[in-house]
Coordinates of C-alpha atoms in Angstrom, one line a residue:
Chain A
M7 CA -3.8 -39.3 -42.5
I8 CA -1.0 -37.6 -41.0
D9 CA -2.3 -34.7 -38.9
K10 CA -0.1 -34.5 -36.0
T11 CA 4.1 -35.1 -35.5
L12 CA 5.3 -37.2 -33.2
T13 CA 6.9 -35.7 -30.2
Q14 CA 9.9 -36.9 -28.0
Q15 CA 7.2 -38.2 -25.1
D16 CA 5.7 -40.2 -27.9
V17 CA 8.4 -41.9 -28.7
M18 CA 9.3 -42.7 -25.3
Q19 CA 5.7 -44.2 -24.8
I20 CA 6.2 -46.5 -27.9
L21 CA 9.3 -47.8 -26.8
E22 CA 8.0 -48.4 -23.2
L23 CA 5.0 -50.5 -24.8
V24 CA 7.2 -52.3 -26.8
R25 CA 9.7 -52.9 -23.6
S26 CA 6.9 -54.3 -21.7
A27 CA 5.6 -56.4 -24.1
P28 CA 7.9 -59.5 -23.9
D29 CA 6.8 -61.4 -27.0
V30 CA 7.6 -58.6 -29.6
A31 CA 10.6 -59.5 -31.1
H32 CA 10.9 -56.9 -34.2
L33 CA 9.0 -53.8 -34.7
R34 CA 9.3 -51.1 -37.6
L35 CA 7.1 -48.4 -37.7
R36 CA 6.9 -45.4 -40.2
Y37 CA 5.5 -42.1 -39.5
G38 CA 5.4 -39.4 -42.0
D39 CA 9.0 -38.4 -42.0
F40 CA 9.9 -40.6 -39.0
E41 CA 10.8 -44.0 -38.9
I42 CA 11.6 -46.4 -36.0
E43 CA 12.9 -50.0 -36.0
L44 CA 13.3 -52.0 -32.7
S45 CA 14.7 -55.5 -32.0
R46 CA 15.2 -58.0 -29.1
T47 CA 18.3 -59.9 -28.9
V48 CA 18.9 -63.0 -26.5
Q49 CA 22.4 -61.6 -24.9
G50 CA 22.5 -59.0 -22.3
V51 CA 24.7 -56.8 -24.6
Q52 CA 24.6 -52.8 -23.8
P53 CA 21.8 -51.2 -25.9
S54 CA 23.4 -48.6 -28.3
E55 CA 20.9 -45.8 -28.2
A56 CA 20.8 -43.7 -31.4
A57 CA 18.7 -40.3 -31.1
A58 CA 15.2 -40.2 -32.4
P59 CA 14.9 -36.9 -34.3
A60 CA 11.0 -36.5 -35.4
A61 CA 11.7 -34.5 -38.3
P62 CA 13.5 -34.9 -41.7
R63 CA 13.7 -39.1 -42.4
A64 CA 15.8 -40.9 -39.9
T65 CA 16.1 -44.0 -38.5
A66 CA 16.4 -44.9 -34.8
Q67 CA 17.9 -48.0 -34.2
E68 CA 18.0 -49.7 -30.1
S69 CA 18.5 -53.2 -28.9
I70 CA 16.6 -54.1 -26.7
P71 CA 17.9 -56.7 -23.9
A72 CA 15.4 -59.5 -23.2
P73 CA 13.1 -59.5 -20.5
Q74 CA 15.4 -59.7 -17.5
A75 CA 14.8 -63.2 -16.7
Q76 CA 16.0 -64.5 -19.9
V77 CA 19.2 -62.5 -19.7
K78 CA 22.2 -65.2 -19.6
A79 CA 25.0 -64.2 -17.6
E80 CA 27.7 -64.6 -19.9
R81 CA 30.6 -62.4 -20.2
P82 CA 30.0 -60.2 -23.4
A83 CA 33.6 -61.6 -25.0
H84 CA 32.0 -60.8 -28.5
A85 CA 29.3 -58.8 -30.1
Q86 CA 28.3 -58.4 -33.4
V87 CA 27.5 -55.0 -34.6
A88 CA 27.5 -54.0 -38.4
S89 CA 27.2 -56.7 -40.7
G90 CA 30.6 -58.5 -41.4
D91 CA 32.0 -56.8 -38.3
W92 CA 32.8 -58.4 -35.3
E93 CA 33.6 -57.0 -31.8
V94 CA 36.4 -58.7 -29.5
R95 CA 35.8 -57.1 -26.3
S96 CA 37.6 -57.7 -23.2
P97 CA 36.3 -60.7 -20.8
M98 CA 37.6 -59.0 -17.6
V99 CA 38.9 -56.0 -16.1
G100 CA 42.6 -55.8 -15.5
T101 CA 45.2 -54.9 -18.1
C102 CA 45.4 -55.5 -21.6
Y103 CA 48.8 -56.5 -23.4
M104 CA 49.7 -56.6 -27.1
C105 CA 52.5 -59.0 -26.9
P106 CA 52.8 -62.6 -25.5
E107 CA 55.7 -61.1 -23.8
P108 CA 57.4 -57.6 -23.3
G109 CA 59.6 -57.3 -26.1
A110 CA 58.3 -59.9 -28.5
K111 CA 56.0 -59.5 -31.9
P112 CA 52.7 -58.3 -31.1
F113 CA 50.1 -61.1 -31.6
V114 CA 48.3 -59.3 -34.2
S115 CA 48.7 -56.2 -36.1
T116 CA 46.0 -54.5 -38.5
G117 CA 45.3 -56.4 -41.3
D118 CA 46.7 -59.7 -40.6
R119 CA 44.3 -63.0 -41.0
V120 CA 43.2 -64.7 -38.2
E121 CA 41.2 -67.7 -37.2
A122 CA 38.6 -68.0 -34.2
D123 CA 41.2 -69.3 -32.1
T124 CA 43.6 -66.7 -33.2
A125 CA 45.0 -65.2 -29.9
V126 CA 44.4 -61.5 -30.0
C127 CA 45.9 -60.0 -27.0
I128 CA 46.2 -60.9 -23.2
V129 CA 44.0 -59.4 -20.4
E130 CA 46.3 -59.7 -17.2
V131 CA 43.9 -59.6 -13.7
M132 CA 46.1 -59.8 -10.6
K133 CA 49.0 -61.2 -11.9
L134 CA 46.8 -64.0 -14.1
M135 CA 47.6 -64.0 -17.6
N136 CA 43.9 -64.5 -19.9
T137 CA 44.7 -65.1 -23.6
V138 CA 41.7 -63.5 -25.5
S139 CA 40.9 -65.2 -28.8
A140 CA 39.4 -63.6 -32.0
G141 CA 36.5 -65.5 -31.9
R142 CA 35.6 -65.5 -35.7
A143 CA 38.3 -65.9 -38.6
G144 CA 38.7 -62.9 -40.9
M145 CA 40.7 -60.2 -41.2
V146 CA 42.1 -57.3 -38.1
K147 CA 40.4 -54.6 -39.0
S148 CA 41.4 -52.0 -36.3
I149 CA 43.2 -52.3 -32.9
H150 CA 41.4 -50.2 -29.9
F151 CA 43.7 -50.4 -27.3
E152 CA 47.3 -49.5 -26.2
D153 CA 49.7 -51.8 -24.8
G154 CA 49.4 -51.8 -21.0
Q155 CA 46.1 -49.8 -20.9
A156 CA 43.9 -50.7 -18.2
V157 CA 40.5 -52.0 -19.9
E158 CA 36.9 -52.6 -18.0
Y159 CA 34.9 -55.3 -18.7
G160 CA 33.2 -55.3 -22.0
Q161 CA 35.6 -52.7 -23.2
L162 CA 36.0 -53.1 -27.4
L163 CA 39.7 -54.4 -27.9
V164 CA 39.7 -55.5 -31.4
V165 CA 37.4 -55.2 -34.4
I166 CA 37.7 -58.2 -37.5
A167 CA 36.2 -57.8 -40.3
T168 CA 34.9 -61.4 -40.8
E169 CA 34.7 -63.2 -44.2
Chain B
M5 CA 38.0 -29.8 1.8
Q6 CA 40.2 -31.5 4.5
P7 CA 42.8 -33.4 3.1
T8 CA 43.3 -36.9 3.9
G9 CA 45.8 -39.7 3.5
I10 CA 43.4 -41.6 0.8
R11 CA 43.5 -39.6 -2.8
R12 CA 41.1 -42.3 -4.8
L13 CA 38.9 -44.9 -3.2
L14 CA 37.2 -47.5 -4.9
V15 CA 33.8 -48.2 -3.9
A16 CA 33.2 -52.1 -3.9
N17 CA 29.6 -51.9 -3.5
R18 CA 26.3 -50.5 -5.2
G19 CA 23.0 -49.0 -5.0
E20 CA 22.2 -46.5 -1.8
I21 CA 25.3 -47.2 -0.1
A22 CA 27.4 -46.4 -2.7
V23 CA 26.0 -42.9 -3.2
R24 CA 26.7 -42.6 0.4
V25 CA 30.2 -43.6 0.5
Q26 CA 30.9 -41.5 -2.7
R27 CA 29.2 -38.5 -1.0
A28 CA 31.7 -38.6 1.9
C29 CA 34.6 -39.0 -0.5
R30 CA 33.5 -35.8 -2.2
E31 CA 33.2 -34.0 1.1
L32 CA 36.5 -35.0 2.2
G33 CA 38.4 -34.3 -1.5
I34 CA 38.7 -37.8 -2.4
K35 CA 38.3 -38.8 -5.9
T36 CA 36.0 -42.1 -6.3
V37 CA 36.2 -45.1 -8.5
Q38 CA 32.9 -46.7 -9.0
V39 CA 33.0 -50.4 -10.0
Y40 CA 29.4 -51.5 -11.8
S41 CA 28.2 -54.6 -13.4
E42 CA 26.4 -54.5 -16.6
A43 CA 23.4 -54.3 -14.8
D44 CA 24.1 -51.3 -13.2
R45 CA 25.3 -49.1 -15.7
D46 CA 22.8 -46.5 -15.8
S47 CA 22.8 -46.2 -12.0
L48 CA 23.4 -43.2 -9.9
A49 CA 26.7 -44.3 -8.3
V50 CA 28.5 -44.8 -11.8
R51 CA 26.9 -41.5 -12.8
M52 CA 28.0 -39.2 -9.6
A53 CA 31.2 -40.9 -9.6
D54 CA 34.8 -39.5 -10.9
R55 CA 35.3 -42.4 -12.6
A56 CA 33.1 -46.1 -13.2
V57 CA 34.9 -49.6 -14.3
C58 CA 32.5 -52.2 -15.5
I59 CA 33.6 -55.5 -13.8
G60 CA 31.7 -57.9 -14.8
G61 CA 28.1 -59.5 -15.8
P62 CA 24.8 -58.8 -13.4
R63 CA 25.2 -62.0 -11.5
A64 CA 26.9 -60.7 -7.9
S65 CA 29.1 -63.7 -8.2
D66 CA 30.2 -62.3 -11.5
S67 CA 31.0 -59.0 -10.4
Y68 CA 30.7 -57.6 -6.8
L69 CA 31.4 -60.9 -5.1
N70 CA 34.3 -61.6 -7.5
A71 CA 37.3 -60.1 -5.0
R72 CA 39.9 -60.5 -7.9
F73 CA 37.9 -58.5 -10.1
L74 CA 37.4 -55.8 -7.4
L75 CA 41.2 -55.9 -6.7
S76 CA 41.8 -55.7 -10.3
A77 CA 39.6 -52.4 -11.0
A78 CA 41.4 -51.2 -7.5
V79 CA 44.8 -51.7 -8.8
T80 CA 44.2 -50.5 -12.9
S81 CA 42.4 -47.4 -11.5
G82 CA 45.0 -46.4 -9.4
A83 CA 43.0 -46.5 -6.1
D84 CA 44.5 -46.2 -3.1
A85 CA 41.8 -47.6 -0.7
I86 CA 38.7 -49.6 -1.2
H87 CA 35.1 -49.1 0.6
P88 CA 33.0 -52.3 0.6
G89 CA 30.1 -50.9 2.0
Y90 CA 27.6 -53.5 3.8
G91 CA 26.8 -57.1 2.5
F92 CA 29.0 -58.7 -0.6
L93 CA 32.7 -58.9 0.6
S94 CA 32.2 -56.2 3.7
E95 CA 32.9 -59.0 6.1
N96 CA 35.2 -61.4 4.2
A97 CA 38.1 -61.7 6.1
Q98 CA 39.9 -62.8 2.8
F99 CA 39.3 -60.3 0.9
A100 CA 40.2 -57.7 3.4
K101 CA 43.5 -59.5 3.7
A102 CA 44.1 -59.3 0.0
C103 CA 43.5 -55.7 0.0
E104 CA 45.9 -55.6 2.9
E105 CA 48.2 -57.4 0.8
E106 CA 48.1 -55.4 -2.2
G107 CA 48.9 -52.1 0.1
L108 CA 45.4 -51.0 -0.2
T109 CA 43.9 -49.3 2.7
F110 CA 40.7 -51.3 3.7
V111 CA 37.8 -48.8 5.2
G112 CA 37.1 -51.4 7.8
P113 CA 38.5 -53.5 10.6
S114 CA 41.4 -55.7 10.1
S115 CA 40.9 -58.8 8.5
R116 CA 41.9 -60.7 12.0
C117 CA 38.8 -59.2 13.6
I118 CA 36.3 -59.8 10.8
E119 CA 37.5 -63.3 11.1
L120 CA 37.3 -63.4 14.7
M121 CA 33.8 -61.8 15.1
G122 CA 32.3 -63.8 11.8
D123 CA 32.9 -67.4 13.8
K124 CA 29.7 -66.9 16.0
A125 CA 31.0 -69.2 18.6
M126 CA 34.2 -67.5 18.7
A127 CA 32.3 -63.9 19.1
K128 CA 30.5 -65.1 21.6
R129 CA 33.5 -66.2 23.6
M130 CA 35.7 -62.9 22.8
A131 CA 32.7 -61.4 24.6
E132 CA 32.7 -63.6 27.4
E133 CA 36.7 -62.7 27.9
A134 CA 35.7 -59.4 27.6
G135 CA 32.8 -59.6 30.7
V136 CA 30.2 -58.9 28.2
P137 CA 26.9 -60.6 29.4
T138 CA 26.1 -63.4 26.7
T139 CA 23.0 -65.6 26.7
P140 CA 22.6 -68.0 29.2
G141 CA 23.7 -71.5 27.9
S142 CA 25.7 -74.0 27.4
K143 CA 29.7 -73.4 27.3
G144 CA 29.9 -74.5 24.0
I145 CA 28.8 -77.9 22.8
V146 CA 26.7 -80.5 24.6
A147 CA 27.9 -84.0 24.2
D148 CA 24.3 -85.5 24.4
A149 CA 20.8 -85.1 25.2
G150 CA 21.5 -85.9 29.0
Q151 CA 23.8 -82.8 29.0
A152 CA 21.8 -80.6 27.2
D153 CA 19.1 -81.5 30.0
D154 CA 21.6 -80.4 32.5
V155 CA 22.4 -77.1 31.0
A156 CA 18.3 -76.8 30.5
R157 CA 17.7 -77.1 34.4
T158 CA 20.5 -74.5 35.4
I159 CA 19.7 -71.9 33.2
G160 CA 15.6 -72.5 32.8
Y161 CA 12.9 -73.3 30.2
P162 CA 12.2 -72.6 27.6
V163 CA 15.6 -72.9 25.7
I164 CA 16.6 -73.7 22.3
L165 CA 18.7 -76.3 20.7
K166 CA 21.1 -74.9 18.0
A167 CA 23.3 -76.6 15.9
A168 CA 27.0 -75.5 16.2
A169 CA 28.0 -75.7 12.4
G170 CA 24.1 -74.5 11.8
G171 CA 22.8 -71.4 9.9
G172 CA 19.5 -70.3 8.2
G173 CA 17.0 -71.4 10.9
R174 CA 17.8 -75.4 10.6
G175 CA 18.9 -77.3 12.9
M176 CA 17.2 -75.4 15.9
R177 CA 14.4 -76.4 18.1
I178 CA 12.8 -74.6 21.1
V179 CA 12.1 -76.9 24.1
R180 CA 9.4 -75.5 26.2
E181 CA 9.6 -78.6 28.9
P182 CA 11.9 -81.3 30.3
G183 CA 9.7 -84.2 28.5
Q184 CA 10.3 -82.8 25.0
L185 CA 14.0 -82.2 25.5
A186 CA 15.3 -85.9 24.6
P187 CA 13.4 -86.1 21.6
L188 CA 13.6 -82.6 20.1
F189 CA 17.8 -83.2 20.6
E190 CA 18.2 -86.2 18.6
L191 CA 15.8 -84.3 15.8
A192 CA 17.7 -81.4 15.9
S193 CA 20.9 -83.1 15.7
R194 CA 19.9 -85.3 13.1
E195 CA 18.6 -82.4 11.1
A196 CA 22.1 -80.8 11.5
K197 CA 24.0 -83.6 10.6
A198 CA 22.2 -84.3 7.3
A199 CA 22.2 -80.0 6.3
F200 CA 25.8 -79.1 7.8
G201 CA 27.2 -82.6 8.1
D202 CA 28.1 -82.2 11.6
G203 CA 25.6 -82.8 14.3
S204 CA 26.9 -81.0 17.4
M205 CA 24.4 -79.0 19.2
Y206 CA 24.9 -76.3 22.0
V207 CA 22.1 -74.8 24.3
E208 CA 20.6 -71.2 24.9
K209 CA 18.1 -69.8 27.2
Y210 CA 15.0 -69.1 24.4
L211 CA 14.0 -65.4 25.5
T212 CA 10.5 -64.1 23.9
G213 CA 9.2 -61.0 24.1
I214 CA 12.9 -59.7 23.6
R215 CA 14.4 -56.2 21.9
H216 CA 17.2 -56.3 19.3
V217 CA 19.0 -53.3 20.5
E218 CA 22.7 -52.8 18.8
V219 CA 25.1 -50.3 20.3
Q220 CA 27.4 -48.3 17.3
V221 CA 31.1 -48.2 18.0
L222 CA 34.0 -46.8 16.0
G223 CA 37.8 -47.0 17.2
D224 CA 40.9 -45.7 15.7
G225 CA 43.5 -47.7 17.0
E226 CA 43.7 -46.0 20.4
T227 CA 40.3 -45.0 21.6
V228 CA 36.9 -46.8 21.2
L229 CA 33.9 -44.7 21.2
H230 CA 30.5 -45.7 21.1
F231 CA 27.6 -43.9 19.7
G232 CA 24.5 -44.8 21.4
E233 CA 22.1 -47.5 20.5
R234 CA 19.6 -48.3 17.7
D235 CA 16.5 -50.3 18.5
C236 CA 15.7 -52.7 15.8
S237 CA 13.0 -55.0 17.1
M238 CA 10.5 -54.1 13.9
Q239 CA 11.6 -57.4 12.0
R240 CA 10.4 -59.5 9.3
R241 CA 11.8 -63.1 8.9
N242 CA 14.7 -61.5 10.5
Q243 CA 15.2 -58.6 8.3
K244 CA 15.2 -55.5 9.7
L245 CA 12.1 -52.8 8.8
V246 CA 12.4 -50.2 11.0
E247 CA 15.2 -48.8 13.3
E248 CA 15.2 -46.0 15.9
S249 CA 17.5 -44.0 18.3
P250 CA 16.9 -44.3 21.2
S251 CA 15.4 -47.2 22.5
T252 CA 12.4 -46.5 24.2
A253 CA 13.3 -49.0 26.4
L254 CA 16.4 -48.2 27.7
S255 CA 16.8 -46.1 30.8
A256 CA 20.2 -43.9 30.5
E257 CA 22.1 -46.4 33.2
T258 CA 21.2 -49.4 31.0
R259 CA 22.9 -47.2 28.4
E260 CA 25.6 -46.6 29.4
R261 CA 26.1 -50.0 30.5
M262 CA 25.7 -51.5 27.1
G263 CA 28.1 -48.5 25.8
D264 CA 30.6 -49.5 28.5
A265 CA 30.0 -53.5 27.5
A266 CA 29.9 -52.6 23.9
I267 CA 34.0 -50.8 24.2
R268 CA 35.1 -53.1 26.4
L269 CA 34.7 -56.1 23.7
C270 CA 36.4 -53.6 20.8
R271 CA 39.0 -53.1 22.8
H272 CA 39.7 -56.6 23.8
I273 CA 40.2 -57.7 20.3
G274 CA 41.8 -54.2 19.2
Y275 CA 38.7 -53.3 17.2
V276 CA 39.3 -50.2 14.7
N277 CA 37.1 -48.5 12.5
A278 CA 33.0 -48.8 12.3
G279 CA 31.2 -51.9 14.1
T280 CA 28.4 -52.3 15.5
I281 CA 27.6 -54.7 18.5
E282 CA 24.1 -56.2 18.4
F283 CA 22.3 -57.2 21.9
I284 CA 19.2 -58.8 23.0
F285 CA 17.6 -57.0 25.4
D286 CA 14.9 -58.3 27.7
E287 CA 12.6 -55.8 29.2
S288 CA 11.0 -57.7 31.6
S289 CA 14.4 -58.5 33.6
G290 CA 16.6 -55.4 32.0
S291 CA 19.4 -57.7 31.0
F292 CA 21.2 -57.3 27.6
Y293 CA 23.0 -60.4 26.3
F294 CA 25.9 -59.9 23.5
M295 CA 24.0 -61.9 20.3
E296 CA 26.7 -60.8 17.3
M297 CA 29.0 -58.2 16.5
N298 CA 28.8 -56.6 12.6
T299 CA 32.7 -55.5 11.4
R300 CA 31.5 -53.2 8.9
I301 CA 28.8 -49.8 8.5
Q302 CA 25.8 -50.9 8.7
V303 CA 22.4 -50.2 6.6
E304 CA 20.9 -48.2 9.3
H305 CA 24.0 -45.6 10.5
P306 CA 21.9 -43.0 9.6
V307 CA 19.5 -43.1 12.4
T308 CA 22.7 -42.5 14.6
E309 CA 24.0 -40.0 12.6
M310 CA 20.6 -37.9 12.8
V311 CA 20.5 -37.9 16.8
T312 CA 24.5 -37.6 17.4
G313 CA 25.4 -35.1 14.5
V314 CA 28.3 -37.5 13.5
D315 CA 28.9 -38.7 10.2
L316 CA 30.2 -41.9 10.4
V317 CA 31.2 -42.7 6.9
K318 CA 33.4 -39.7 7.0
L319 CA 35.2 -40.4 10.0
Q320 CA 35.3 -44.2 8.8
L321 CA 37.7 -42.6 5.8
R322 CA 39.4 -40.4 8.4
V323 CA 40.3 -43.2 10.4
A324 CA 41.3 -45.6 7.7
A325 CA 43.4 -42.6 6.6
G326 CA 45.8 -42.4 10.1
E327 CA 43.6 -40.2 11.9
R328 CA 42.4 -40.1 15.2
L329 CA 38.7 -40.0 16.3
P330 CA 38.2 -35.7 16.7
M331 CA 35.9 -36.5 19.6
K332 CA 36.0 -37.9 23.2
Q333 CA 32.8 -40.0 24.5
E334 CA 31.6 -37.2 26.6
D335 CA 31.1 -35.0 23.6
I336 CA 28.9 -37.8 21.9
H337 CA 25.2 -37.4 22.9
L338 CA 21.6 -38.5 21.7
R339 CA 19.5 -35.3 21.0
G340 CA 16.2 -35.9 19.8
H341 CA 15.0 -38.5 18.4
A342 CA 15.4 -40.5 14.7
I343 CA 13.5 -43.0 13.0
E344 CA 13.9 -45.0 10.0
C345 CA 11.9 -46.5 7.4
R346 CA 13.6 -48.9 5.0
I347 CA 11.9 -48.6 1.5
N348 CA 11.9 -52.0 -0.7
A349 CA 10.9 -52.9 -4.2
E350 CA 8.1 -55.4 -2.6
D351 CA 4.4 -55.9 -2.4
A352 CA 3.5 -56.3 1.2
A353 CA 0.0 -57.4 0.1
R354 CA 1.3 -60.3 -1.4
D355 CA 3.8 -61.6 1.1
F356 CA 6.7 -58.9 0.3
A357 CA 7.3 -60.4 -2.8
P358 CA 10.2 -58.3 -4.7
C359 CA 9.2 -56.2 -7.8
P360 CA 11.7 -54.8 -9.7
G361 CA 10.8 -52.6 -13.0
L362 CA 11.1 -49.4 -13.9
V363 CA 10.2 -46.2 -11.7
Q364 CA 8.6 -44.2 -13.5
D365 CA 8.3 -41.6 -11.4
F366 CA 10.5 -40.6 -8.1
A367 CA 10.5 -37.8 -6.0
A368 CA 12.0 -37.2 -2.4
P369 CA 10.1 -35.8 0.8
G370 CA 12.1 -33.0 2.3
G371 CA 11.6 -30.3 4.6
P372 CA 12.9 -30.2 8.5
G373 CA 14.6 -33.4 9.9
V374 CA 13.7 -35.5 6.8
R375 CA 16.5 -37.2 5.2
M376 CA 16.5 -39.6 2.3
D377 CA 19.6 -42.3 1.6
S378 CA 18.6 -43.5 -2.1
H379 CA 19.7 -44.3 -5.2
L380 CA 16.8 -43.9 -7.1
F381 CA 15.9 -41.6 -10.1
S382 CA 13.1 -41.2 -12.2
G383 CA 13.3 -43.7 -15.3
Y384 CA 15.8 -46.0 -13.3
R385 CA 15.3 -49.7 -13.7
I386 CA 15.6 -51.8 -10.9
P387 CA 17.7 -54.8 -11.6
P388 CA 16.1 -57.9 -10.5
Y389 CA 19.7 -59.4 -9.2
Y390 CA 20.4 -57.7 -6.0
D391 CA 18.4 -56.9 -3.0
S392 CA 15.4 -54.7 -2.7
L393 CA 16.1 -51.6 -0.9
L394 CA 15.4 -48.6 -2.6
A395 CA 15.8 -45.9 -0.1
K396 CA 16.3 -45.0 3.2
L397 CA 13.8 -42.5 4.9
V398 CA 15.1 -41.1 8.2
C399 CA 13.2 -38.8 10.1
W400 CA 14.4 -36.8 13.4
G401 CA 12.4 -34.8 15.6
E402 CA 13.2 -33.2 19.4
T403 CA 10.7 -35.8 20.6
R404 CA 9.8 -39.2 19.1
E405 CA 6.2 -37.8 18.9
E406 CA 7.7 -34.8 16.3
S407 CA 9.9 -37.5 14.4
L408 CA 6.5 -40.1 14.1
S409 CA 5.0 -37.3 13.0
R410 CA 7.5 -36.0 10.2
M411 CA 7.9 -39.9 9.2
R412 CA 4.1 -39.8 8.5
R413 CA 4.5 -36.3 6.4
A414 CA 7.4 -37.9 4.6
L415 CA 5.6 -41.0 3.9
D416 CA 2.9 -39.1 2.3
E417 CA 5.3 -37.2 0.3
L418 CA 7.2 -39.7 -1.0
R419 CA 6.6 -40.5 -4.5
V420 CA 7.5 -43.6 -6.2
T421 CA 5.4 -44.7 -9.2
G422 CA 6.0 -48.0 -11.6
V423 CA 6.9 -50.4 -9.2
T424 CA 5.3 -51.3 -5.8
T425 CA 7.3 -50.4 -2.5
T426 CA 6.7 -51.0 1.2
A427 CA 6.0 -47.2 1.8
S428 CA 2.4 -47.6 2.6
F429 CA 3.3 -50.6 5.1
H430 CA 5.0 -48.2 6.9
R431 CA 2.6 -45.3 6.9
Q432 CA 0.4 -47.8 8.4
L433 CA 2.7 -49.1 10.9
M434 CA 3.5 -45.6 11.7
D435 CA 0.2 -45.2 12.8
D436 CA 0.0 -48.4 14.5
E437 CA -1.0 -47.9 18.5
G438 CA 1.4 -50.3 19.8
F439 CA 4.1 -48.7 17.6
R440 CA 3.1 -45.1 18.6
A441 CA 3.2 -46.6 22.1
G442 CA 6.8 -47.4 21.8
V443 CA 6.0 -51.3 22.2
A444 CA 8.6 -53.1 20.5
H445 CA 9.6 -56.8 20.4
T446 CA 11.2 -58.7 17.3
R447 CA 8.1 -61.0 17.0
Y448 CA 5.9 -57.4 17.0
V449 CA 5.9 -57.0 13.2
E450 CA 4.7 -61.0 12.8
E451 CA 3.0 -61.6 15.5
V452 CA 0.5 -58.4 16.1
F453 CA 1.1 -56.2 13.3
L454 CA 0.6 -57.7 10.0
P455 CA -2.3 -60.2 12.0
A456 CA -4.2 -57.0 12.6
Q457 CA -3.6 -55.5 8.9
E458 CA -5.2 -58.6 7.8
K459 CA -8.0 -59.0 10.4
A460 CA -8.9 -55.1 9.4
R461 CA -8.4 -56.0 5.5
L462 CA -10.9 -58.9 5.7
A463 CA -13.4 -57.2 7.7
K464 CA -13.6 -54.4 5.3
E465 CA -13.9 -56.9 2.6
G466 CA -16.7 -58.3 4.6
A467 CA -18.1 -55.2 4.9
S468 CA -18.6 -54.3 1.4
A469 CA -19.7 -57.9 0.3

């Protein structure tokens, strides 16, 4: 049955077809050595595109943002990636601080246990301090910013291993 | 590369004007920081910039209209200047003031000038003080219909009754005869009270068959120069579609008087950096009247750049950095003719309905005298959150006829597939007999061109039925 290899162009066409079909929530296609899985999420989260090679068996995963009329304009302070991991992302553009005040103990360190409402850092925007909380209970897996670092909206700050 | 006092500039805008500002920065050796909303992550401006900072969600209120986020992005990225582009916060006096307070160079006039000219009644008063002709009408608010009638008899009918607190076409009534004035006055005043909480009215002469002619100015703190006019009469619902320079209706003498009036107004208010003074030009009488002042760089600035040979955005940056304008008024000449067509993601056949979507294939026209200012690229997805301007196609020629012929060629060469654009609308307008002959007034598109197009379309359908 398989008498041709999928080209990059074929893949782009498939992606475009699915993108323009608003009632498709999930698609999995296997074609010879090639497999692609697409799922549509409701949040306006930045899709993470992985390359889709046509040769040895590979899985391509892409999250397609919902048809734009449905995209919620909420700040993605949190976004789930791999199962069990919860990403805490900056809700605003500003300066990220590890400690409640200079010289104090950091809010969290790697390995700490946190609740959903535990403060993990502060993002200061034009002298206004905004506390960022964990969002999920779990353990602080990794910290991705340095104290006093300039951060942008949506920038990854902390990863929490959820329980 | 010419060094300026600005090292790193934050582009507080998006789309084609962000690209435009970045190009000027690059030529001047200024580093660029491009802000963007989530919806603009894959935009040309973001790709072009030295650095890009995401400032918020797709909605303008969460991003490009949020002064705090813009300032935060500037401060945390080490920018020493901000260019606000046009629209968004470019004419927001509080934003300009906040930049000033943070020690950031705002590329534009002072917050005081923005505030002054942003108040339409105040702006008119400034014009009067500077000896600039304004639309005949009442001196401020009229107390009642009786007073309105006195004014109307002095200036002559028809008149238009306008709400002092108004806008958006509401609280306005055209009065053609004296007998209609009292009832229409009460109606308009009540409407204004309901819509704006203030029923105060003023009266202006209602002019028809008028052109919208604007003058480009630039001040450096000591000198104010004008760069000629742009005729922007081709409009639909008060949105400009086509602009050109010079205006086919202006004599050299009128041009000089208009330019002098524009400079007088700027000097009177102490205007610095780029601005545009809009006039109503009454072709039948040859008179012009101040309408309003835009205290920012405008969408159609390339038209002036093409006929004067001047780079207005670079001048903006240089003036903001403290430099003096490098030319004198006698050095500025309008050479040849330039026309700009605004290409929007709209369907002219469906009442100009917006059509955001994926641009599959984009190819810009080229060749002599053709300039394309755009943020488009093949594969670009037009977000639905912002205005529908895709590109400005500007064509220059030695004569108006040549610029028109180049525009026709360029519109035929332009390729945008995947979305519907107004390119075909413009192509038809470039063939219109009246437009080719240089006829123009602010109602031309809506009252002459579009109805003629519709008539032709129906005739064609009838013929093939």
